[in-house]
Amino acid sequence: MISILMKNIFFYKRNWKELLLNTLRIYLSVVPFYYFALAQSNDIENLRFTLLTIIIAGIISNTVIAANYELYQEIISGKMSNFRIANVKIFEYILAQTVFYFFIYLIQYVFVLILMNVYGIIYIKISSYALLNAAIFIVIIIAISSIISGLLAAFTLKTKRFAYSSLLISILLIFSACYMPYRLLKSGFKIVALLLPFTYIINIFKSAFSADYLIFPIEIMYLILMVQILVLRFILVKILSRFFNELINSTI
């Protein structure tokens, strides 16, 4: 297990630019959704809940997918026999990869929060109570990530396919899509938002099974794409409209 961790550490020590680019990607994914939540409600508790949800979903999904992708790479490269030679168990391998990538993504998300605090997007208060909650939070998320990684690793080993790891992303999107209509009850966007969970359910079946098993008319595929684009467009409009309104108010 220690050897696996050291191998990953030396790899990213040589490829530190990849970590910087991934941190930028996380920053560009967290900030827009935070502003979208801010446009929906100015309540502090709602904003904290939204930000915490984004962080938890991001850390778990990225950790699980990275750990299972490493396992998949070992499978297709034929290096699984090296595990038996080195007396490394699959359980130890998955646990080591999960713990390593968890802390990699945790550090990146913490760095993103620090940047958001520096630029005045959020305000972070450090206290002993907050540090205790953070420690408990880390233990719980590591446990959840390890369980999910183990389940997906079993599917990956059984099927020799990496597609099952994308199930987690689709499941998270279903929950977020189901939550969205309740936040948009007063808008005309409700019908489109209500269709969103079904588009991600279809994505789950497409990921879990071969595309040959699911043959949809081209009209349905266009409908799925249109619904998802409309939702993204709505979020983008909310963000831009709030930005330009603040810009106009500050210049008048």
mmCIF file of N, CA and C in Angstrom, residues 74-198:
data_model
loop_
_atom_site.group_PDB
_atom_site.id
_atom_site.type_symbol
_atom_site.label_atom_id
_atom_site.label_comp_id
_atom_site.label_asym_id
_atom_site.label_seq_id
_atom_site.Cartn_x
_atom_site.Cartn_y
_atom_site.Cartn_z
ATOM 1 N N GLU A 74 -4.645 -0.638 -15.217
ATOM 2 C CA GLU A 74 -3.875 -1.835 -14.861
ATOM 3 C C GLU A 74 -4.438 -3.070 -15.554
ATOM 4 N N ILE A 75 -5.769 -3.116 -15.698
ATOM 5 C CA ILE A 75 -6.413 -4.275 -16.330
ATOM 6 C C ILE A 75 -6.070 -4.346 -17.811
ATOM 7 N N ILE A 76 -6.280 -3.234 -18.530
ATOM 8 C CA ILE A 76 -6.085 -3.262 -19.986
ATOM 9 C C ILE A 76 -4.607 -3.336 -20.367
ATOM 10 N N SER A 77 -3.716 -2.934 -19.452
ATOM 11 C CA SER A 77 -2.283 -3.014 -19.753
ATOM 12 C C SER A 77 -1.694 -4.375 -19.386
ATOM 13 N N GLY A 78 -2.510 -5.240 -18.772
ATOM 14 C CA GLY A 78 -2.053 -6.571 -18.414
ATOM 15 C C GLY A 78 -1.116 -6.615 -17.229
ATOM 16 N N LYS A 79 -1.151 -5.584 -16.383
ATOM 17 C CA LYS A 79 -0.247 -5.526 -15.228
ATOM 18 C C LYS A 79 -0.859 -6.132 -13.963
ATOM 19 N N MET A 80 -2.069 -6.690 -14.082
ATOM 20 C CA MET A 80 -2.709 -7.265 -12.900
ATOM 21 C C MET A 80 -1.885 -8.409 -12.320
ATOM 22 N N SER A 81 -1.143 -9.117 -13.173
ATOM 23 C CA SER A 81 -0.312 -10.222 -12.684
ATOM 24 C C SER A 81 0.794 -9.727 -11.762
ATOM 25 N N ASN A 82 1.209 -8.456 -11.943
ATOM 26 C CA ASN A 82 2.249 -7.893 -11.070
ATOM 27 C C ASN A 82 1.764 -7.780 -9.631
ATOM 28 N N PHE A 83 0.436 -7.637 -9.450
ATOM 29 C CA PHE A 83 -0.115 -7.561 -8.096
ATOM 30 C C PHE A 83 0.154 -8.859 -7.339
ATOM 31 N N ARG A 84 -0.046 -9.979 -8.039
ATOM 32 C CA ARG A 84 0.162 -11.276 -7.392
ATOM 33 C C ARG A 84 1.652 -11.484 -7.073
ATOM 34 N N ILE A 85 2.510 -11.043 -8.001
ATOM 35 C CA ILE A 85 3.951 -11.200 -7.777
ATOM 36 C C ILE A 85 4.400 -10.366 -6.578
ATOM 37 N N ALA A 86 3.877 -9.128 -6.490
ATOM 38 C CA ALA A 86 4.259 -8.223 -5.400
ATOM 39 C C ALA A 86 3.432 -8.452 -4.141
ATOM 40 N N ASN A 87 2.530 -9.439 -4.196
ATOM 41 C CA ASN A 87 1.672 -9.763 -3.046
ATOM 42 C C ASN A 87 0.809 -8.565 -2.623
ATOM 43 N N VAL A 88 0.304 -7.839 -3.628
ATOM 44 C CA VAL A 88 -0.579 -6.698 -3.373
ATOM 45 C C VAL A 88 -2.022 -7.134 -3.640
ATOM 46 N N LYS A 89 -2.884 -6.968 -2.657
ATOM 47 C CA LYS A 89 -4.283 -7.335 -2.812
ATOM 48 C C LYS A 89 -5.050 -6.211 -3.509
ATOM 49 N N ILE A 90 -6.109 -6.600 -4.227
ATOM 50 C CA ILE A 90 -6.927 -5.602 -4.917
ATOM 51 C C ILE A 90 -7.531 -4.622 -3.918
ATOM 52 N N PHE A 91 -7.932 -5.139 -2.757
ATOM 53 C CA PHE A 91 -8.505 -4.272 -1.722
ATOM 54 C C PHE A 91 -7.511 -3.188 -1.310
ATOM 55 N N GLU A 92 -6.249 -3.596 -1.091
ATOM 56 C CA GLU A 92 -5.227 -2.630 -0.696
ATOM 57 C C GLU A 92 -4.973 -1.616 -1.807
ATOM 58 N N TYR A 93 -4.992 -2.094 -3.045
ATOM 59 C CA TYR A 93 -4.744 -1.205 -4.183
ATOM 60 C C TYR A 93 -5.826 -0.138 -4.284
ATOM 61 N N ILE A 94 -7.098 -0.564 -4.219
ATOM 62 C CA ILE A 94 -8.213 0.381 -4.320
ATOM 63 C C ILE A 94 -8.214 1.344 -3.142
ATOM 64 N N LEU A 95 -7.956 0.828 -1.937
ATOM 65 C CA LEU A 95 -7.929 1.694 -0.755
ATOM 66 C C LEU A 95 -6.817 2.734 -0.865
ATOM 67 N N ALA A 96 -5.641 2.297 -1.314
ATOM 68 C CA ALA A 96 -4.516 3.228 -1.455
ATOM 69 C C ALA A 96 -4.818 4.303 -2.492
ATOM 70 N N GLN A 97 -5.370 3.894 -3.634
ATOM 71 C CA GLN A 97 -5.703 4.868 -4.677
ATOM 72 C C GLN A 97 -6.792 5.821 -4.211
ATOM 73 N N THR A 98 -7.783 5.301 -3.485
ATOM 74 C CA THR A 98 -8.874 6.147 -3.000
ATOM 75 C C THR A 98 -8.366 7.178 -2.002
ATOM 76 N N VAL A 99 -7.553 6.739 -1.050
ATOM 77 C CA VAL A 99 -7.013 7.668 -0.044
ATOM 78 C C VAL A 99 -6.131 8.721 -0.701
ATOM 79 N N PHE A 100 -5.284 8.284 -1.637
ATOM 80 C CA PHE A 100 -4.383 9.233 -2.300
ATOM 81 C C PHE A 100 -5.163 10.296 -3.062
ATOM 82 N N TYR A 101 -6.091 9.855 -3.921
ATOM 83 C CA TYR A 101 -6.828 10.824 -4.740
ATOM 84 C C TYR A 101 -7.792 11.656 -3.899
ATOM 85 N N PHE A 102 -8.257 11.098 -2.785
ATOM 86 C CA PHE A 102 -9.100 11.899 -1.899
ATOM 87 C C PHE A 102 -8.339 13.121 -1.399
ATOM 88 N N PHE A 103 -7.132 12.905 -0.904
ATOM 89 C CA PHE A 103 -6.362 14.032 -0.371
ATOM 90 C C PHE A 103 -5.883 14.966 -1.482
ATOM 91 N N ILE A 104 -5.629 14.418 -2.670
ATOM 92 C CA ILE A 104 -5.271 15.277 -3.805
ATOM 93 C C ILE A 104 -6.407 16.243 -4.111
ATOM 94 N N TYR A 105 -7.637 15.708 -4.221
ATOM 95 C CA TYR A 105 -8.778 16.564 -4.552
ATOM 96 C C TYR A 105 -9.196 17.427 -3.368
ATOM 97 N N LEU A 106 -9.023 16.926 -2.151
ATOM 98 C CA LEU A 106 -9.322 17.743 -0.977
ATOM 99 C C LEU A 106 -8.427 18.978 -0.944
ATOM 100 N N ILE A 107 -7.136 18.800 -1.190
ATOM 101 C CA ILE A 107 -6.209 19.932 -1.219
ATOM 102 C C ILE A 107 -6.596 20.920 -2.311
ATOM 103 N N GLN A 108 -7.003 20.406 -3.465
ATOM 104 C CA GLN A 108 -7.382 21.291 -4.566
ATOM 105 C C GLN A 108 -8.639 22.085 -4.236
ATOM 106 N N TYR A 109 -9.627 21.434 -3.622
ATOM 107 C CA TYR A 109 -10.853 22.151 -3.261
ATOM 108 C C TYR A 109 -10.589 23.172 -2.155
ATOM 109 N N VAL A 110 -9.718 22.833 -1.205
ATOM 110 C CA VAL A 110 -9.354 23.805 -0.165
ATOM 111 C C VAL A 110 -8.659 25.005 -0.792
ATOM 112 N N PHE A 111 -7.781 24.754 -1.748
ATOM 113 C CA PHE A 111 -7.097 25.846 -2.448
ATOM 114 C C PHE A 111 -8.103 26.722 -3.196
ATOM 115 N N VAL A 112 -9.104 26.088 -3.804
ATOM 116 C CA VAL A 112 -10.154 26.849 -4.500
ATOM 117 C C VAL A 112 -10.930 27.715 -3.518
ATOM 118 N N LEU A 113 -11.263 27.171 -2.344
ATOM 119 C CA LEU A 113 -11.966 27.954 -1.322
ATOM 120 C C LEU A 113 -11.123 29.136 -0.851
ATOM 121 N N ILE A 114 -9.817 28.923 -0.720
ATOM 122 C CA ILE A 114 -8.928 30.021 -0.328
ATOM 123 C C ILE A 114 -8.925 31.110 -1.396
ATOM 124 N N LEU A 115 -8.879 30.703 -2.671
ATOM 125 C CA LEU A 115 -8.930 31.682 -3.758
ATOM 126 C C LEU A 115 -10.243 32.454 -3.742
ATOM 127 N N MET A 116 -11.356 31.747 -3.519
ATOM 128 C CA MET A 116 -12.655 32.416 -3.454
ATOM 129 C C MET A 116 -12.703 33.391 -2.288
ATOM 130 N N ASN A 117 -12.054 33.041 -1.188
ATOM 131 C CA ASN A 117 -11.999 33.940 -0.038
ATOM 132 C C ASN A 117 -11.128 35.164 -0.337
ATOM 133 N N VAL A 118 -10.007 34.952 -1.028
ATOM 134 C CA VAL A 118 -9.107 36.058 -1.380
ATOM 135 C C VAL A 118 -9.803 37.053 -2.299
ATOM 136 N N TYR A 119 -10.571 36.541 -3.264
ATOM 137 C CA TYR A 119 -11.258 37.409 -4.217
ATOM 138 C C TYR A 119 -12.592 37.936 -3.691
ATOM 139 N N GLY A 120 -12.925 37.622 -2.442
ATOM 140 C CA GLY A 120 -14.130 38.164 -1.831
ATOM 141 C C GLY A 120 -15.421 37.501 -2.256
ATOM 142 N N ILE A 121 -15.328 36.326 -2.882
ATOM 143 C CA ILE A 121 -16.541 35.616 -3.296
ATOM 144 C C ILE A 121 -17.234 35.023 -2.078
ATOM 145 N N ILE A 122 -16.444 34.455 -1.164
ATOM 146 C CA ILE A 122 -16.965 33.938 0.100
ATOM 147 C C ILE A 122 -16.072 34.448 1.228
ATOM 148 N N TYR A 123 -16.545 34.269 2.460
ATOM 149 C CA TYR A 123 -15.760 34.667 3.625
ATOM 150 C C TYR A 123 -15.647 33.466 4.565
ATOM 151 N N ILE A 124 -14.418 33.024 4.805
ATOM 152 C CA ILE A 124 -14.162 31.837 5.612
ATOM 153 C C ILE A 124 -13.717 32.250 7.003
ATOM 154 N N LYS A 125 -14.367 31.678 8.016
ATOM 155 C CA LYS A 125 -13.986 31.915 9.409
ATOM 156 C C LYS A 125 -13.434 30.619 10.000
ATOM 157 N N ILE A 126 -12.219 30.677 10.524
ATOM 158 C CA ILE A 126 -11.558 29.515 11.106
ATOM 159 C C ILE A 126 -11.762 29.512 12.616
ATOM 160 N N SER A 127 -12.228 28.376 13.155
ATOM 161 C CA SER A 127 -12.399 28.218 14.598
ATOM 162 C C SER A 127 -12.119 26.766 14.960
ATOM 163 N N SER A 128 -11.956 26.510 16.253
ATOM 164 C CA SER A 128 -11.709 25.136 16.703
ATOM 165 C C SER A 128 -12.898 24.232 16.386
ATOM 166 N N TYR A 129 -14.105 24.779 16.490
ATOM 167 C CA TYR A 129 -15.313 24.010 16.162
ATOM 168 C C TYR A 129 -15.338 23.656 14.677
ATOM 169 N N ALA A 130 -14.948 24.617 13.831
ATOM 170 C CA ALA A 130 -14.922 24.370 12.388
ATOM 171 C C ALA A 130 -13.873 23.323 12.033
ATOM 172 N N LEU A 131 -12.720 23.368 12.687
ATOM 173 C CA LEU A 131 -11.669 22.380 12.429
ATOM 174 C C LEU A 131 -12.095 20.984 12.865
ATOM 175 N N LEU A 132 -12.813 20.892 13.991
ATOM 176 C CA LEU A 132 -13.317 19.597 14.450
ATOM 177 C C LEU A 132 -14.327 19.032 13.460
ATOM 178 N N ASN A 133 -15.238 19.879 12.993
ATOM 179 C CA ASN A 133 -16.206 19.437 11.991
ATOM 180 C C ASN A 133 -15.514 19.007 10.705
ATOM 181 N N ALA A 134 -14.457 19.726 10.330
ATOM 182 C CA ALA A 134 -13.722 19.383 9.115
ATOM 183 C C ALA A 134 -13.059 18.018 9.247
ATOM 184 N N ALA A 135 -12.506 17.722 10.430
ATOM 185 C CA ALA A 135 -11.873 16.417 10.656
ATOM 186 C C ALA A 135 -12.898 15.284 10.560
ATOM 187 N N ILE A 136 -14.060 15.480 11.178
ATOM 188 C CA ILE A 136 -15.131 14.476 11.098
ATOM 189 C C ILE A 136 -15.606 14.323 9.659
ATOM 190 N N PHE A 137 -15.722 15.451 8.967
ATOM 191 C CA PHE A 137 -16.142 15.466 7.569
ATOM 192 C C PHE A 137 -15.173 14.652 6.710
ATOM 193 N N ILE A 138 -13.870 14.808 6.938
ATOM 194 C CA ILE A 138 -12.866 14.090 6.153
ATOM 195 C C ILE A 138 -12.988 12.582 6.365
ATOM 196 N N VAL A 139 -13.150 12.156 7.609
ATOM 197 C CA VAL A 139 -13.268 10.721 7.908
ATOM 198 C C VAL A 139 -14.502 10.123 7.231
ATOM 199 N N ILE A 140 -15.627 10.827 7.306
ATOM 200 C CA ILE A 140 -16.870 10.322 6.710
ATOM 201 C C ILE A 140 -16.748 10.222 5.196
ATOM 202 N N ILE A 141 -16.186 11.259 4.560
ATOM 203 C CA ILE A 141 -16.075 11.261 3.103
ATOM 204 C C ILE A 141 -15.094 10.198 2.624
ATOM 205 N N ILE A 142 -14.008 9.967 3.371
ATOM 206 C CA ILE A 142 -13.080 8.888 3.007
ATOM 207 C C ILE A 142 -13.792 7.539 3.063
ATOM 208 N N ALA A 143 -14.595 7.326 4.098
ATOM 209 C CA ALA A 143 -15.327 6.061 4.229
ATOM 210 C C ALA A 143 -16.311 5.873 3.079
ATOM 211 N N ILE A 144 -17.069 6.929 2.758
ATOM 212 C CA ILE A 144 -18.036 6.841 1.655
ATOM 213 C C ILE A 144 -17.319 6.593 0.335
ATOM 214 N N SER A 145 -16.228 7.323 0.086
ATOM 215 C CA SER A 145 -15.475 7.163 -1.157
ATOM 216 C C SER A 145 -14.910 5.752 -1.280
ATOM 217 N N SER A 146 -14.417 5.195 -0.178
ATOM 218 C CA SER A 146 -13.843 3.848 -0.210
ATOM 219 C C SER A 146 -14.903 2.799 -0.518
ATOM 220 N N ILE A 147 -16.080 2.952 0.076
ATOM 221 C CA ILE A 147 -17.166 1.994 -0.178
ATOM 222 C C ILE A 147 -17.594 2.040 -1.640
ATOM 223 N N ILE A 148 -17.798 3.252 -2.165
ATOM 224 C CA ILE A 148 -18.226 3.390 -3.561
ATOM 225 C C ILE A 148 -17.127 2.908 -4.504
ATOM 226 N N SER A 149 -15.865 3.226 -4.192
ATOM 227 C CA SER A 149 -14.749 2.766 -5.024
ATOM 228 C C SER A 149 -14.687 1.245 -5.058
ATOM 229 N N GLY A 150 -14.913 0.615 -3.907
ATOM 230 C CA GLY A 150 -14.897 -0.839 -3.853
ATOM 231 C C GLY A 150 -15.999 -1.463 -4.695
ATOM 232 N N LEU A 151 -17.196 -0.892 -4.625
ATOM 233 C CA LEU A 151 -18.314 -1.412 -5.414
ATOM 234 C C LEU A 151 -18.056 -1.267 -6.911
ATOM 235 N N LEU A 152 -17.591 -0.083 -7.322
ATOM 236 C CA LEU A 152 -17.325 0.126 -8.740
ATOM 237 C C LEU A 152 -16.127 -0.695 -9.209
ATOM 238 N N ALA A 153 -15.154 -0.915 -8.323
ATOM 239 C CA ALA A 153 -14.008 -1.753 -8.680
ATOM 240 C C ALA A 153 -14.452 -3.188 -8.949
ATOM 241 N N ALA A 154 -15.423 -3.665 -8.168
ATOM 242 C CA ALA A 154 -15.951 -5.015 -8.396
ATOM 243 C C ALA A 154 -16.589 -5.115 -9.779
ATOM 244 N N PHE A 155 -17.358 -4.077 -10.165
ATOM 245 C CA PHE A 155 -17.953 -4.055 -11.506
ATOM 246 C C PHE A 155 -16.869 -3.984 -12.580
ATOM 247 N N THR A 156 -15.854 -3.150 -12.343
ATOM 248 C CA THR A 156 -14.789 -2.992 -13.334
ATOM 249 C C THR A 156 -14.026 -4.297 -13.531
ATOM 250 N N LEU A 157 -13.716 -5.005 -12.438
ATOM 251 C CA LEU A 157 -13.008 -6.280 -12.534
ATOM 252 C C LEU A 157 -13.860 -7.348 -13.210
ATOM 253 N N LYS A 158 -15.165 -7.319 -12.942
ATOM 254 C CA LYS A 158 -16.062 -8.333 -13.491
ATOM 255 C C LYS A 158 -16.307 -8.125 -14.979
ATOM 256 N N THR A 159 -16.501 -6.868 -15.378
ATOM 257 C CA THR A 159 -16.897 -6.573 -16.757
ATOM 258 C C THR A 159 -15.739 -6.134 -17.634
ATOM 259 N N LYS A 160 -14.593 -5.776 -17.007
ATOM 260 C CA LYS A 160 -13.435 -5.238 -17.738
ATOM 261 C C LYS A 160 -13.813 -3.976 -18.509
ATOM 262 N N ARG A 161 -14.769 -3.215 -17.985
ATOM 263 C CA ARG A 161 -15.212 -1.968 -18.612
ATOM 264 C C ARG A 161 -15.173 -0.856 -17.572
ATOM 265 N N PHE A 162 -14.829 0.352 -18.041
ATOM 266 C CA PHE A 162 -14.718 1.503 -17.151
ATOM 267 C C PHE A 162 -16.020 2.289 -17.071
ATOM 268 N N ALA A 163 -17.002 1.943 -17.905
ATOM 269 C CA ALA A 163 -18.229 2.739 -18.008
ATOM 270 C C ALA A 163 -18.994 2.816 -16.700
ATOM 271 N N TYR A 164 -18.859 1.797 -15.839
ATOM 272 C CA TYR A 164 -19.628 1.804 -14.595
ATOM 273 C C TYR A 164 -19.237 2.961 -13.684
ATOM 274 N N SER A 165 -18.011 3.418 -13.791
ATOM 275 C CA SER A 165 -17.594 4.529 -12.944
ATOM 276 C C SER A 165 -18.343 5.808 -13.272
ATOM 277 N N SER A 166 -18.806 5.941 -14.509
ATOM 278 C CA SER A 166 -19.566 7.139 -14.876
ATOM 279 C C SER A 166 -20.978 7.118 -14.304
ATOM 280 N N LEU A 167 -21.393 5.968 -13.755
ATOM 281 C CA LEU A 167 -22.709 5.900 -13.118
ATOM 282 C C LEU A 167 -22.813 6.890 -11.964
ATOM 283 N N LEU A 168 -21.738 7.051 -11.213
ATOM 284 C CA LEU A 168 -21.765 7.931 -10.047
ATOM 285 C C LEU A 168 -22.088 9.356 -10.451
ATOM 286 N N ILE A 169 -21.453 9.824 -11.519
ATOM 287 C CA ILE A 169 -21.709 11.182 -11.994
ATOM 288 C C ILE A 169 -23.176 11.335 -12.365
ATOM 289 N N SER A 170 -23.717 10.366 -13.098
ATOM 290 C CA SER A 170 -25.112 10.454 -13.526
ATOM 291 C C SER A 170 -26.065 10.425 -12.344
ATOM 292 N N ILE A 171 -25.750 9.611 -11.328
ATOM 293 C CA ILE A 171 -26.603 9.548 -10.137
ATOM 294 C C ILE A 171 -26.598 10.884 -9.402
ATOM 295 N N LEU A 172 -25.423 11.491 -9.252
ATOM 296 C CA LEU A 172 -25.340 12.805 -8.611
ATOM 297 C C LEU A 172 -26.120 13.846 -9.398
ATOM 298 N N LEU A 173 -26.039 13.769 -10.726
ATOM 299 C CA LEU A 173 -26.768 14.724 -11.562
ATOM 300 C C LEU A 173 -28.275 14.523 -11.453
ATOM 301 N N ILE A 174 -28.708 13.279 -11.257
ATOM 302 C CA ILE A 174 -30.137 13.027 -11.075
ATOM 303 C C ILE A 174 -30.637 13.720 -9.816
ATOM 304 N N PHE A 175 -29.904 13.567 -8.712
ATOM 305 C CA PHE A 175 -30.324 14.211 -7.466
ATOM 306 C C PHE A 175 -30.324 15.732 -7.599
ATOM 307 N N SER A 176 -29.301 16.282 -8.253
ATOM 308 C CA SER A 176 -29.265 17.728 -8.435
ATOM 309 C C SER A 176 -30.375 18.178 -9.373
ATOM 310 N N ALA A 177 -30.669 17.368 -10.386
ATOM 311 C CA ALA A 177 -31.736 17.723 -11.314
ATOM 312 C C ALA A 177 -33.111 17.624 -10.660
ATOM 313 N N CYS A 178 -33.287 16.652 -9.772
ATOM 314 C CA CYS A 178 -34.558 16.540 -9.051
ATOM 315 C C CYS A 178 -34.741 17.700 -8.078
ATOM 316 N N TYR A 179 -33.629 18.205 -7.551
ATOM 317 C CA TYR A 179 -33.705 19.321 -6.599
ATOM 318 C C TYR A 179 -34.013 20.628 -7.316
ATOM 319 N N MET A 180 -33.588 20.734 -8.580
ATOM 320 C CA MET A 180 -33.716 21.994 -9.297
ATOM 321 C C MET A 180 -35.159 22.473 -9.471
ATOM 322 N N PRO A 181 -36.130 21.635 -9.858
ATOM 323 C CA PRO A 181 -37.494 22.145 -10.053
ATOM 324 C C PRO A 181 -38.069 22.836 -8.830
ATOM 325 N N TYR A 182 -37.721 22.364 -7.635
ATOM 326 C CA TYR A 182 -38.248 22.996 -6.427
ATOM 327 C C TYR A 182 -37.684 24.394 -6.236
ATOM 328 N N ARG A 183 -36.500 24.644 -6.767
ATOM 329 C CA ARG A 183 -35.908 25.967 -6.678
ATOM 330 C C ARG A 183 -36.435 26.884 -7.769
ATOM 331 N N LEU A 184 -37.147 26.321 -8.748
ATOM 332 C CA LEU A 184 -37.592 27.110 -9.899
ATOM 333 C C LEU A 184 -39.108 27.106 -10.041
ATOM 334 N N LEU A 185 -39.808 26.927 -8.936
ATOM 335 C CA LEU A 185 -41.265 26.813 -9.001
ATOM 336 C C LEU A 185 -41.921 28.084 -9.523
ATOM 337 N N LYS A 186 -41.287 29.244 -9.308
ATOM 338 C CA LYS A 186 -41.894 30.506 -9.702
ATOM 339 C C LYS A 186 -41.496 30.936 -11.110
ATOM 340 N N SER A 187 -40.776 30.107 -11.813
ATOM 341 C CA SER A 187 -40.330 30.489 -13.151
ATOM 342 C C SER A 187 -40.996 29.616 -14.202
ATOM 343 N N GLY A 188 -40.949 30.096 -15.442
ATOM 344 C CA GLY A 188 -41.500 29.328 -16.544
ATOM 345 C C GLY A 188 -40.589 28.204 -16.978
ATOM 346 N N PHE A 189 -39.462 28.070 -16.304
ATOM 347 C CA PHE A 189 -38.475 27.057 -16.632
ATOM 348 C C PHE A 189 -38.806 25.710 -16.004
ATOM 349 N N LYS A 190 -39.898 25.634 -15.248
ATOM 350 C CA LYS A 190 -40.207 24.449 -14.450
ATOM 351 C C LYS A 190 -40.356 23.194 -15.312
ATOM 352 N N ILE A 191 -41.040 23.283 -16.450
ATOM 353 C CA ILE A 191 -41.298 22.104 -17.283
ATOM 354 C C ILE A 191 -39.987 21.516 -17.799
ATOM 355 N N VAL A 192 -39.101 22.394 -18.269
ATOM 356 C CA VAL A 192 -37.812 21.922 -18.773
ATOM 357 C C VAL A 192 -37.003 21.278 -17.658
ATOM 358 N N ALA A 193 -37.018 21.911 -16.473
ATOM 359 C CA ALA A 193 -36.263 21.375 -15.342
ATOM 360 C C ALA A 193 -36.800 20.015 -14.903
ATOM 361 N N LEU A 194 -38.118 19.829 -14.993
ATOM 362 C CA LEU A 194 -38.710 18.548 -14.604
ATOM 363 C C LEU A 194 -38.282 17.414 -15.536
ATOM 364 N N LEU A 195 -37.949 17.737 -16.782
ATOM 365 C CA LEU A 195 -37.499 16.719 -17.725
ATOM 366 C C LEU A 195 -36.046 16.313 -17.500
ATOM 367 N N LEU A 196 -35.301 17.164 -16.804
ATOM 368 C CA LEU A 196 -33.864 16.942 -16.675
ATOM 369 C C LEU A 196 -33.495 15.616 -16.011
ATOM 370 N N PRO A 197 -34.130 15.201 -14.893
ATOM 371 C CA PRO A 197 -33.747 13.914 -14.283
ATOM 372 C C PRO A 197 -33.852 12.738 -15.237
ATOM 373 N N PHE A 198 -34.870 12.742 -16.109
ATOM 374 C CA PHE A 198 -35.063 11.618 -17.020
ATOM 375 C C PHE A 198 -33.933 11.533 -18.050
#
